[in-house]
Coordinates of N, CA, C and O in Angstrom, one line a residue:
S1 N 115.2 81.5 92.7 CA 115.2 82.2 91.3 C 114.4 83.3 91.7 O 115.0 84.3 91.3
Y2 N 114.0 83.9 92.7 CA 113.4 85.2 93.2 C 114.7 86.2 93.5 O 114.5 87.1 92.8
S3 N 115.4 85.9 94.5 CA 116.4 86.5 94.5 C 117.6 86.7 93.5 O 117.9 88.0 93.2
T4 N 117.5 85.8 92.5 CA 118.7 86.2 91.2 C 117.8 87.1 90.3 O 118.4 88.1 90.1
K5 N 116.3 87.2 90.3 CA 115.8 87.8 89.2 C 115.7 89.4 90.0 O 116.0 90.5 89.4
E6 N 116.0 89.5 91.3 CA 115.6 91.1 91.9 C 117.2 91.5 91.6 O 117.1 92.4 91.4
L7 N 118.1 90.8 91.8 CA 119.6 91.0 92.1 C 119.8 91.5 90.6 O 120.4 92.6 89.9
A8 N 119.3 90.8 89.3 CA 119.5 91.5 88.0 C 118.9 92.6 87.7 O 119.3 93.4 86.6
R9 N 117.9 93.1 88.5 CA 117.3 94.0 87.9 C 118.2 95.2 88.1 O 118.2 96.6 87.8
Y10 N 119.6 95.1 89.1 CA 120.2 96.0 89.6 C 121.6 96.3 89.0 O 122.5 96.8 89.4
V11 N 121.8 95.2 88.0 CA 123.1 95.2 87.4 C 123.8 96.0 87.0 O 125.2 96.5 87.0
S12 N 123.2 97.1 86.1 CA 123.9 98.2 85.4 C 124.2 99.3 86.5 O 124.9 100.1 86.3
Q13 N 123.3 99.1 87.6 CA 123.9 100.3 88.5 C 123.7 99.7 89.8 O 122.8 100.1 90.9
P14 N 124.6 98.8 90.2 CA 124.2 98.4 91.5 C 124.8 99.1 92.9 O 125.6 100.0 92.8
T15 N 124.0 99.1 93.9 CA 124.4 99.8 95.2 C 125.1 98.7 96.1 O 124.8 97.6 96.1
C16 N 125.4 99.8 97.2 CA 125.9 99.0 98.6 C 124.9 97.7 99.2 O 125.5 96.7 99.3
D17 N 123.8 98.3 99.1 CA 122.5 97.3 99.6 C 122.5 96.0 98.7 O 122.5 95.1 99.2
D18 N 122.8 96.2 97.4 CA 122.6 95.0 96.3 C 123.9 94.3 96.7 O 123.8 93.2 96.5
E19 N 125.1 94.6 97.1 CA 126.1 93.9 97.4 C 125.8 93.3 98.1 O 126.2 92.2 98.5
V20 N 125.4 93.5 99.6 CA 125.3 92.9 100.7 C 124.1 91.7 100.5 O 124.4 90.8 100.9
Q21 N 123.2 92.2 99.4 CA 121.9 91.1 99.1 C 122.9 89.8 98.3 O 122.5 88.7 98.2
L22 N 123.7 90.3 97.7 CA 124.3 89.3 96.7 C 124.9 88.4 97.5 O 125.3 87.4 97.1
K23 N 125.8 88.9 98.5 CA 126.6 88.3 99.4 C 125.8 87.2 100.2 O 126.2 85.7 100.5
H24 N 124.7 87.7 100.4 CA 123.7 86.9 101.5 C 123.1 85.7 100.4 O 123.3 84.5 100.8
M25 N 123.0 85.9 99.2 CA 122.5 84.8 98.2 C 123.8 84.0 98.0 O 123.4 82.7 98.0
L26 N 125.0 84.3 97.9 CA 126.0 83.4 97.8 C 126.2 82.6 99.0 O 126.5 81.4 98.9
R27 N 126.2 83.1 100.2 CA 126.1 82.1 101.4 C 125.1 81.1 101.4 O 125.5 80.0 101.8
Y28 N 123.9 81.4 100.9 CA 122.8 80.4 100.7 C 123.2 79.4 99.6 O 123.0 78.2 99.9
I29 N 124.0 79.8 98.6 CA 124.2 78.8 97.7 C 125.1 78.1 98.1 O 125.2 77.0 98.0
A30 N 126.1 78.7 98.8 CA 127.5 77.8 99.6 C 126.9 76.9 100.3 O 127.4 75.4 100.6
G31 N 125.9 77.0 101.4 CA 125.0 76.1 102.2 C 124.2 75.0 101.5 O 123.7 74.4 102.2
T32 N 124.0 75.0 100.3 CA 122.9 74.1 99.9 C 123.8 73.5 98.4 O 122.5 72.8 97.6
V33 N 124.9 73.2 98.3 CA 125.5 72.7 97.1 C 124.8 71.2 97.2 O 125.2 70.6 96.3
D34 N 124.6 70.8 98.6 CA 124.3 69.1 98.3 C 123.1 69.0 98.1 O 122.5 68.2 98.4
Q35 N 122.1 70.2 97.7 CA 120.7 70.0 97.9 C 120.8 69.0 96.5 O 120.9 69.4 95.3
V36 N 119.5 68.3 96.6 CA 119.1 67.5 95.2 C 117.4 67.9 94.9 O 116.8 68.0 96.0
L37 N 117.0 67.6 93.8 CA 115.7 67.9 93.4 C 115.3 66.2 93.0 O 115.5 65.6 92.4
Y38 N 114.3 65.7 94.1 CA 113.9 64.2 94.0 C 112.6 64.7 92.8 O 111.8 65.3 92.9
L39 N 112.8 63.5 91.8 CA 111.7 63.4 90.9 C 110.6 62.6 91.4 O 110.8 61.5 91.7
G40 N 109.4 63.1 91.2 CA 108.2 62.4 91.4 C 107.7 62.8 92.6 O 106.5 61.8 93.3
N41 N 108.0 63.8 93.4 CA 107.7 64.4 94.6 C 105.9 64.4 94.5 O 105.3 64.0 95.5
G42 N 105.3 65.2 93.7 CA 104.3 65.9 93.1 C 103.4 66.5 94.7 O 104.4 66.7 95.5
F43 N 102.2 66.8 94.7 CA 101.4 67.1 95.4 C 99.7 66.5 95.1 O 99.8 65.6 94.5
E44 N 99.4 66.8 96.5 CA 98.3 66.4 96.8 C 97.2 66.7 95.7 O 96.9 67.6 95.1
G45 N 96.2 65.8 95.1 CA 95.4 65.8 94.3 C 95.9 65.8 92.6 O 94.8 66.1 91.7
E46 N 97.0 65.3 92.5 CA 97.5 65.5 91.2 C 97.1 64.2 90.8 O 97.4 63.0 91.3
T47 N 96.8 63.8 89.5 CA 96.5 62.6 88.7 C 97.4 62.2 87.5 O 98.2 62.9 87.1
Q48 N 97.4 60.8 87.2 CA 98.1 60.3 86.0 C 98.2 61.3 84.8 O 97.1 61.7 84.5
D49 N 99.0 61.7 84.1 CA 98.8 62.3 82.8 C 98.3 63.7 83.0 O 97.4 64.2 82.2
E50 N 98.7 64.2 83.8 CA 98.1 65.7 83.8 C 99.3 66.6 84.3 O 100.2 66.3 85.0
V51 N 99.1 67.6 83.5 CA 100.4 68.9 83.5 C 99.1 69.8 84.7 O 98.6 70.4 84.2
T52 N 99.9 69.7 85.6 CA 99.4 70.8 86.5 C 100.5 72.2 87.0 O 101.8 71.7 86.6
V53 N 100.1 73.1 86.7 CA 100.5 74.3 87.2 C 100.2 75.4 88.1 O 99.1 75.4 88.6
Q54 N 100.9 75.6 88.9 CA 100.5 76.4 90.2 C 100.9 77.8 90.0 O 102.2 78.0 89.9
A55 N 100.4 78.7 90.3 CA 100.7 80.1 89.6 C 100.3 80.9 91.1 O 99.5 81.1 92.0
D56 N 101.4 82.3 91.2 CA 101.0 83.1 92.2 C 101.6 84.3 91.9 O 102.3 84.7 90.9
A57 N 101.0 85.5 92.5 CA 101.6 86.9 92.1 C 102.2 87.9 93.5 O 101.2 87.6 94.3
D58 N 102.8 88.2 93.6 CA 103.1 89.2 95.0 C 103.1 90.7 94.2 O 103.8 91.1 93.4
W59 N 101.9 91.2 94.7 CA 101.8 92.8 94.0 C 102.4 93.9 94.5 O 103.2 93.9 95.3
A60 N 102.9 94.3 93.3 CA 103.7 96.1 93.6 C 105.0 95.6 94.5 O 105.2 96.1 95.5
S61 N 105.9 95.0 93.9 CA 107.1 94.8 94.8 C 108.3 95.8 94.0 O 108.0 95.9 92.8
G62 N 109.0 96.1 94.9 CA 110.2 97.0 94.3 C 109.7 98.5 94.0 O 108.4 98.8 94.0
P63 N 110.7 98.9 93.5 CA 110.5 100.4 93.3 C 109.9 100.8 91.8 O 109.2 101.6 91.7
S64 N 110.0 99.8 91.1 CA 109.3 100.0 89.8 C 107.6 99.6 89.7 O 106.7 100.5 89.1
R65 N 107.4 99.3 90.9 CA 105.6 98.7 91.7 C 105.4 98.0 90.4 O 103.8 97.7 90.2
R66 N 106.1 97.0 89.6 CA 105.5 95.9 89.0 C 105.4 94.8 89.6 O 106.5 94.4 90.8
S67 N 104.6 94.2 89.3 CA 104.6 92.6 90.5 C 105.3 91.5 90.0 O 106.1 91.6 88.9
T68 N 105.4 90.6 90.8 CA 106.3 89.3 90.5 C 105.2 88.1 90.1 O 104.4 88.1 91.1
S69 N 105.3 87.8 89.2 CA 104.7 86.3 88.9 C 105.9 85.2 89.2 O 106.9 85.3 88.6
G70 N 105.0 83.9 89.8 CA 106.0 82.8 89.9 C 104.9 81.5 89.6 O 103.9 81.8 89.6
G71 N 105.8 80.5 89.2 CA 104.9 79.3 89.2 C 105.9 78.1 89.1 O 107.0 78.0 88.8
A72 N 105.1 77.0 89.0 CA 105.8 75.7 88.9 C 104.9 75.0 87.7 O 103.7 74.8 88.1
V73 N 105.6 74.0 87.3 CA 104.6 73.2 86.3 C 105.3 71.6 86.8 O 106.6 71.2 86.5
F74 N 104.4 70.9 86.6 CA 104.5 69.5 87.1 C 103.9 68.6 86.1 O 102.8 68.8 85.5
F75 N 104.6 67.6 86.0 CA 103.7 66.1 85.2 C 104.1 65.0 85.6 O 105.3 64.8 86.0
N76 N 103.1 64.4 86.2 CA 103.4 63.2 86.8 C 103.9 63.0 88.5 O 104.9 62.7 88.6
G77 N 103.9 64.2 89.0 CA 104.7 64.3 90.2 C 106.0 65.1 89.9 O 106.9 65.0 90.7
V78 N 106.4 65.3 88.7 CA 107.7 65.5 88.6 C 107.7 66.7 88.3 O 107.1 67.7 87.3
L79 N 108.7 68.0 88.8 CA 108.9 69.4 88.5 C 109.4 69.7 87.4 O 110.7 69.2 87.5
L80 N 108.9 70.2 86.3 CA 109.6 70.4 85.1 C 110.3 71.7 84.6 O 110.9 71.9 84.0
N81 N 109.5 72.6 85.4 CA 109.9 73.8 85.0 C 109.3 74.7 86.2 O 108.2 74.9 87.2
S82 N 109.8 76.1 86.6 CA 109.7 76.8 87.5 C 110.4 78.5 86.9 O 111.3 78.2 86.4
W83 N 109.4 79.4 87.5 CA 109.6 80.5 86.9 C 109.7 81.7 88.2 O 108.9 81.5 89.1
S84 N 110.2 82.9 88.1 CA 109.9 83.9 88.7 C 110.2 85.1 87.9 O 111.2 85.5 87.5
R85 N 109.3 85.7 87.7 CA 109.3 87.1 86.5 C 108.6 88.3 87.0 O 107.6 88.3 87.6
T86 N 109.3 89.5 86.6 CA 108.6 90.6 87.0 C 107.6 90.9 85.9 O 107.9 90.8 84.7
Q87 N 106.4 91.2 86.1 CA 105.5 91.5 85.2 C 105.7 92.6 84.4 O 106.4 93.5 84.8
P88 N 105.3 92.6 83.3 CA 105.6 93.7 82.1 C 105.1 94.8 82.3 O 105.7 95.8 81.7
T89 N 103.7 95.0 82.7 CA 102.9 96.1 83.1 C 102.8 96.5 84.6 O 102.9 95.5 85.8
V90 N 102.5 97.4 85.2 CA 102.4 98.0 86.4 C 100.4 97.5 86.7 O 99.7 97.9 86.1
A91 N 100.3 96.5 87.7 CA 98.9 96.3 87.8 C 98.1 97.3 88.8 O 99.0 97.8 89.7
L92 N 97.0 97.1 88.6 CA 96.2 98.1 89.5 C 95.5 97.8 90.5 O 94.8 98.5 91.0
S93 N 95.9 96.5 90.4 CA 95.0 95.7 91.4 C 95.6 94.3 91.9 O 96.6 93.9 90.7
T94 N 95.3 93.7 92.7 CA 95.8 92.4 93.0 C 95.3 91.3 92.2 O 96.1 90.5 92.0
C95 N 94.1 91.5 91.7 CA 93.5 90.6 91.0 C 94.0 90.9 89.4 O 94.5 89.7 89.1
E96 N 94.4 91.9 89.0 CA 95.2 92.2 87.6 C 96.4 91.6 88.1 O 97.0 90.7 86.9
A97 N 97.2 91.7 88.9 CA 98.5 90.8 89.3 C 98.1 89.2 89.2 O 99.1 88.5 88.3
E98 N 97.5 88.9 89.8 CA 97.2 87.4 89.4 C 96.6 86.9 88.4 O 97.1 85.7 88.0
L99 N 95.7 87.8 87.9 CA 95.3 87.3 86.4 C 96.4 87.3 85.2 O 96.7 86.2 84.7
L100 N 97.6 88.3 85.3 CA 98.6 88.1 84.6 C 99.6 86.8 85.2 O 100.2 86.5 84.3
A101 N 99.6 86.6 85.9 CA 100.3 85.5 86.7 C 99.5 84.1 86.2 O 100.3 83.1 85.8
L102 N 98.5 84.2 86.2 CA 97.8 82.8 85.7 C 98.0 82.7 84.4 O 98.1 81.6 83.8
G103 N 98.0 84.0 83.7 CA 98.0 83.8 82.1 C 99.4 83.2 81.9 O 99.6 82.7 80.8
T104 N 100.4 83.6 82.6 CA 101.9 83.1 82.7 C 101.7 81.6 82.5 O 102.4 81.0 81.9
A105 N 101.2 81.1 83.4 CA 101.0 80.1 84.2 C 100.4 78.7 83.0 O 100.9 77.6 82.6
A106 N 99.4 79.6 82.6 CA 98.6 78.8 81.3 C 99.3 78.8 80.0 O 99.5 77.9 79.5
Q107 N 100.4 79.5 79.7 CA 101.2 79.7 78.7 C 102.5 78.8 79.0 O 102.5 77.9 77.9
E108 N 103.0 78.4 80.2 CA 104.1 77.6 80.5 C 103.0 76.1 80.4 O 103.8 75.2 79.8
G109 N 102.3 76.2 80.8 CA 101.5 74.7 80.9 C 101.1 74.2 79.5 O 101.2 73.1 79.1
R110 N 100.2 75.3 78.7 CA 100.0 74.9 77.3 C 101.3 74.4 76.5 O 101.1 73.5 76.0
F111 N 102.4 74.7 76.7 CA 103.8 74.7 76.2 C 104.0 73.4 76.7 O 104.4 72.5 75.5
T112 N 104.1 72.9 77.4 CA 104.6 71.6 78.3 C 103.3 70.6 77.4 O 103.6 69.2 76.8
V113 N 102.0 70.6 77.6 CA 101.2 70.3 76.6 C 101.2 69.6 75.6 O 101.1 68.9 74.9
N114 N 101.4 70.6 74.7 CA 101.8 70.5 73.5 C 103.2 69.6 73.0 O 103.3 69.0 72.1
I115 N 104.4 69.8 73.8 CA 105.4 69.1 73.6 C 105.1 67.5 73.8 O 105.3 66.6 73.4
L116 N 104.3 67.3 74.9 CA 103.7 66.2 75.2 C 103.0 65.6 74.2 O 102.8 64.3 73.6
E117 N 102.2 66.3 73.6 CA 101.4 65.6 72.3 C 102.4 65.2 71.4 O 101.9 64.4 70.4
E118 N 103.2 66.4 71.0 CA 104.3 65.7 69.9 C 104.8 64.4 70.3 O 105.4 63.6 69.5
L119 N 104.8 64.1 71.7 CA 105.7 62.4 71.9 C 104.4 61.3 72.0 O 104.7 60.4 72.7
R120 N 103.2 62.0 71.6 CA 101.9 61.2 71.6 C 101.4 60.8 72.9 O 101.0 59.7 73.2
I121 N 101.6 62.0 73.9 CA 101.1 61.7 75.2 C 100.0 62.7 75.5 O 100.2 63.6 75.5
K122 N 99.0 62.2 75.7 CA 97.5 63.3 75.9 C 97.9 63.5 77.3 O 97.7 62.8 78.3
A123 N 97.6 64.7 77.6 CA 97.6 65.4 78.9 C 96.6 66.5 79.5 O 96.6 67.5 78.2
R124 N 96.1 66.6 80.0 CA 95.0 67.5 80.4 C 95.8 68.6 81.3 O 96.7 68.4 82.1
L125 N 95.7 70.2 81.1 CA 96.1 70.8 81.7 C 95.4 71.2 83.0 O 93.9 71.8 82.8
R126 N 95.7 71.5 84.2 CA 95.1 71.9 85.5 C 96.0 73.1 86.1 O 97.2 72.9 86.3
L127 N 95.1 74.2 86.5 CA 95.8 75.5 86.6 C 95.6 75.6 88.3 O 93.9 75.3 88.4
Y128 N 96.3 75.9 89.3 CA 96.2 76.2 90.7 C 96.1 77.6 91.2 O 97.4 77.9 90.6
S129 N 95.6 78.5 91.7 CA 95.5 79.5 92.3 C 94.7 79.7 93.2 O 93.7 79.3 93.9
D130 N 95.6 80.6 94.3 CA 95.1 80.9 95.7 C 94.0 82.4 95.2 O 93.6 82.7 96.7
S131 N 94.0 82.9 94.4 CA 93.2 84.1 94.2 C 91.8 83.9 93.8 O 91.7 83.4 92.3
S132 N 91.0 84.3 94.4 CA 89.3 83.9 93.9 C 88.9 84.8 93.0 O 88.0 84.4 92.4
S133 N 89.7 86.0 93.1 CA 88.9 86.9 92.2 C 89.6 86.6 90.8 O 89.0 87.1 89.8
A134 N 90.8 86.2 90.6 CA 91.6 86.0 89.3 C 90.9 84.5 88.9 O 90.5 84.8 87.5
R135 N 90.2 84.1 89.7 CA 89.4 82.8 89.1 C 88.3 83.0 88.7 O 87.8 82.5 87.7
A136 N 87.7 84.2 89.3 CA 86.4 84.8 89.0 C 86.3 85.4 87.6 O 85.4 84.9 86.8
V137 N 87.5 85.9 87.4 CA 87.4 86.6 85.8 C 87.8 85.6 84.9 O 87.2 85.9 83.5
V138 N 88.1 84.6 85.1 CA 88.5 83.4 83.9 C 87.4 82.4 83.9 O 87.0 82.3 82.7
M139 N 86.1 82.6 84.8 CA 85.1 82.0 84.8 C 84.1 82.4 83.9 O 82.8 81.8 83.8
R140 N 84.2 83.9 84.0 CA 83.2 84.5 83.2 C 83.6 85.0 82.1 O 84.8 84.9 81.4
R141 N 82.5 85.9 81.3 CA 82.8 86.3 80.0 C 83.0 87.9 80.2 O 82.3 88.8 80.8
G142 N 84.2 88.5 79.5 CA 84.3 90.0 79.4 C 85.0 90.2 80.4 O 85.5 89.6 81.5
V143 N 85.3 91.9 80.5 CA 85.9 92.3 81.6 C 85.3 92.6 82.9 O 85.7 92.7 84.0
G144 N 84.0 92.5 82.7 CA 82.9 92.9 83.8 C 83.6 94.5 84.5 O 83.4 95.2 84.2
R145 N 83.8 94.4 85.7 CA 84.2 95.9 86.6 C 85.7 96.1 86.2 O 85.8 97.2 86.5
L146 N 86.4 95.0 85.7 CA 87.7 95.4 85.4 C 88.0 96.2 83.9 O 88.6 95.2 83.4
K147 N 87.6 97.2 83.7 CA 87.5 97.8 82.6 C 88.5 98.0 81.7 O 88.5 98.6 80.5
H148 N 89.7 98.1 82.7 CA 91.3 98.4 81.8 C 91.7 97.2 81.4 O 92.8 97.4 80.6
L149 N 91.1 95.8 81.4 CA 92.0 94.4 80.6 C 91.6 94.7 79.4 O 90.9 95.3 79.0
A150 N 93.0 94.0 78.8 CA 92.9 94.2 77.3 C 92.4 93.0 77.0 O 92.6 91.8 77.8
A151 N 91.9 92.6 75.8 CA 91.8 91.4 75.4 C 92.8 90.3 75.5 O 92.6 89.1 75.7
R152 N 94.5 90.7 75.3 CA 94.9 89.8 75.6 C 95.0 89.1 76.9 O 95.3 88.1 76.8
Q153 N 94.7 89.6 77.8 CA 94.5 89.4 79.4 C 93.3 88.4 79.4 O 93.3 87.7 80.3
L154 N 92.4 88.4 78.4 CA 91.2 87.7 78.8 C 91.4 86.2 77.7 O 90.1 85.7 77.5
W155 N 92.3 85.9 77.3 CA 92.5 84.3 76.6 C 92.2 83.6 77.4 O 91.7 82.5 76.8
L156 N 92.1 83.6 78.3 CA 92.2 82.5 79.7 C 90.5 82.2 79.5 O 90.2 81.0 79.8
Q157 N 89.9 83.3 79.5 CA 88.4 82.7 79.4 C 88.0 82.0 78.4 O 87.1 80.8 78.4
A158 N 88.6 82.0 77.1 CA 88.4 81.3 76.2 C 88.8 79.7 76.5 O 88.2 78.7 76.1
E159 N 90.0 79.7 76.6 CA 90.5 78.1 77.2 C 89.7 77.7 78.1 O 89.5 76.5 77.8
F160 N 89.3 78.2 79.3 CA 88.4 77.9 79.9 C 87.0 77.5 79.5 O 86.5 76.0 79.9
R161 N 86.4 78.3 79.0 CA 85.1 77.8 78.2 C 85.2 76.5 77.2 O 84.1 76.0 77.2
G162 N 86.5 76.5 76.6 CA 86.6 75.4 75.4 C 87.3 74.4 76.3 O 87.5 73.5 75.8
D163 N 86.8 74.1 77.3 CA 87.8 72.9 78.0 C 88.8 72.4 77.8 O 88.8 71.4 77.6
R164 N 89.7 73.5 77.8 CA 91.0 73.2 77.4 C 91.9 73.5 78.5 O 93.4 73.0 78.7
L165 N 91.6 74.0 79.6 CA 91.9 73.7 81.2 C 91.2 73.7 82.2 O 89.9 73.9 82.0
D166 N 91.4 73.0 83.1 CA 90.8 73.1 84.5 C 91.4 74.2 85.4 O 92.6 74.2 85.5
L167 N 90.5 74.8 86.2 CA 91.0 75.7 87.0 C 90.6 75.4 88.3 O 89.5 75.3 88.9
R168 N 91.9 75.7 89.4 CA 91.4 74.5 90.7 C 91.8 75.8 91.8 O 92.7 76.6 91.3
T169 N 91.4 75.9 92.9 CA 91.4 76.5 94.3 C 92.9 75.6 94.8 O 92.9 74.6 94.9
V170 N 93.9 76.5 95.2 CA 94.9 76.0 96.2 C 95.1 77.3 97.1 O 94.8 78.3 97.0
S171 N 95.3 76.6 98.7 CA 95.2 77.4 99.4 C 96.4 78.2 99.7 O 97.5 77.8 99.0
S172 N 96.5 79.4 100.0 CA 97.7 80.1 99.9 C 99.1 79.5 100.6 O 99.9 79.8 100.3
A173 N 98.6 79.0 101.9 CA 99.6 78.2 102.6 C 100.3 77.1 101.8 O 101.6 76.8 102.1
E174 N 99.2 76.5 100.9 CA 99.9 75.2 100.2 C 100.2 75.5 98.7 O 100.7 74.8 97.9
N175 N 100.1 76.9 98.6 CA 100.8 77.4 96.8 C 102.0 77.4 97.0 O 103.2 78.1 97.4
L176 N 102.6 76.3 96.0 CA 104.1 76.2 95.7 C 104.6 77.3 95.2 O 105.5 77.9 95.2
A177 N 103.7 77.8 94.3 CA 104.4 78.9 93.4 C 104.9 80.2 94.3 O 105.6 81.3 93.9
D178 N 104.3 80.1 95.6 CA 104.8 81.3 96.5 C 106.3 81.7 96.6 O 106.5 82.5 96.9
L179 N 106.7 80.2 96.6 CA 108.3 80.3 96.8 C 109.1 81.1 95.5 O 110.2 81.6 95.8
F180 N 108.3 81.5 94.5 CA 109.1 82.1 93.5 C 108.6 83.8 93.5 O 108.9 84.4 92.6
T181 N 108.0 84.2 94.5 CA 107.3 85.3 94.2 C 107.5 86.5 95.5 O 107.8 87.9 95.3
K182 N 108.5 85.9 96.6 CA 109.1 86.9 97.6 C 110.0 86.1 98.5 O 110.2 85.2 98.2
P183 N 110.7 86.9 99.4 CA 111.6 86.1 100.2 C 110.6 85.7 101.4 O 109.5 86.2 101.9
F184 N 111.2 84.8 101.9 CA 110.6 84.3 103.1 C 111.6 84.0 104.5 O 112.9 84.2 104.3
T185 N 110.7 83.8 105.5 CA 111.5 83.6 106.5 C 112.4 81.7 106.4 O 111.8 81.4 105.2
A186 N 113.6 81.3 106.7 CA 114.0 79.9 106.6 C 113.2 79.2 106.8 O 113.2 78.0 105.9
Q187 N 112.5 79.1 107.9 CA 111.4 77.9 108.0 C 110.3 77.8 106.8 O 109.9 76.7 106.2
R188 N 109.6 78.9 106.3 CA 108.6 79.0 105.2 C 109.1 78.6 103.7 O 108.8 77.9 103.3
H189 N 110.5 79.1 103.7 CA 111.3 78.9 102.8 C 111.6 77.5 102.4 O 111.3 76.7 101.4
W190 N 112.0 76.6 103.5 CA 112.5 75.2 103.5 C 111.1 74.4 103.3 O 111.1 73.2 102.8
L191 N 109.7 75.0 103.9 CA 108.7 74.1 103.8 C 108.5 73.9 102.3 O 108.0 73.0 101.8
L192 N 108.3 75.2 101.7 CA 108.0 74.9 100.5 C 108.8 74.6 99.6 O 108.5 73.6 98.6
A193 N 110.1 74.5 99.9 CA 111.2 74.0 98.9 C 111.1 72.3 99.2 O 111.2 71.5 98.1
D194 N 110.8 71.4 100.2 CA 110.5 70.6 100.6 C 109.4 70.2 99.9 O 109.4 68.7 99.1
A195 N 108.5 71.1 99.8 CA 107.2 70.6 98.9 C 107.3 70.1 97.5 O 106.4 69.5 96.8
I196 N 108.2 71.0 96.4 CA 108.0 70.9 95.4 C 109.7 69.8 95.1 O 109.9 69.2 94.4
G197 N 110.2 69.1 96.4 CA 111.0 67.9 95.9 C 112.5 68.1 96.4 O 113.2 67.4 96.2
L198 N 112.5 69.5 96.8 CA 114.1 70.3 97.1 C 114.5 69.4 98.2 O 113.9 69.3 99.4

């Protein structure tokens, strides 16, 4: 999904390099047509009736200097959704990029929790991030030293204080959302793909 997102940015004016990247991606797709997604793989620390979302950001990728947000939503060990999106604004720090990624993850997770509530399934929302600075911003009140943040970016603080979400730490090596934020070596790619159940 990261490669597709990046190639889609240059559809209107593709270059020869973009064509090379497209052929590389098509070879990958041709070599993985027999891959399946196993439901119920989950990850360590997940409990019953819990919507868990792992989020990550890659700071300032590409010529636009906009970061990439990536994430994955799980419910009872089943991967429900994943995304790789270019952030709408240029982040001034890695903390801000990770905070924007956490905001997107919380929105996706809240959407899943709301759908489950319509089905009369009570679920708790738990976010995982490998960014200690972004977690610290969510756990305090106000902007602190990040004076450029907008109120829109701080709604997570109200969600956290209102006990409507849990915020947990995941190591960078085990953050499954990393799969959706940047290209990897084949070994790292398949390690993360296997971890999400592919």
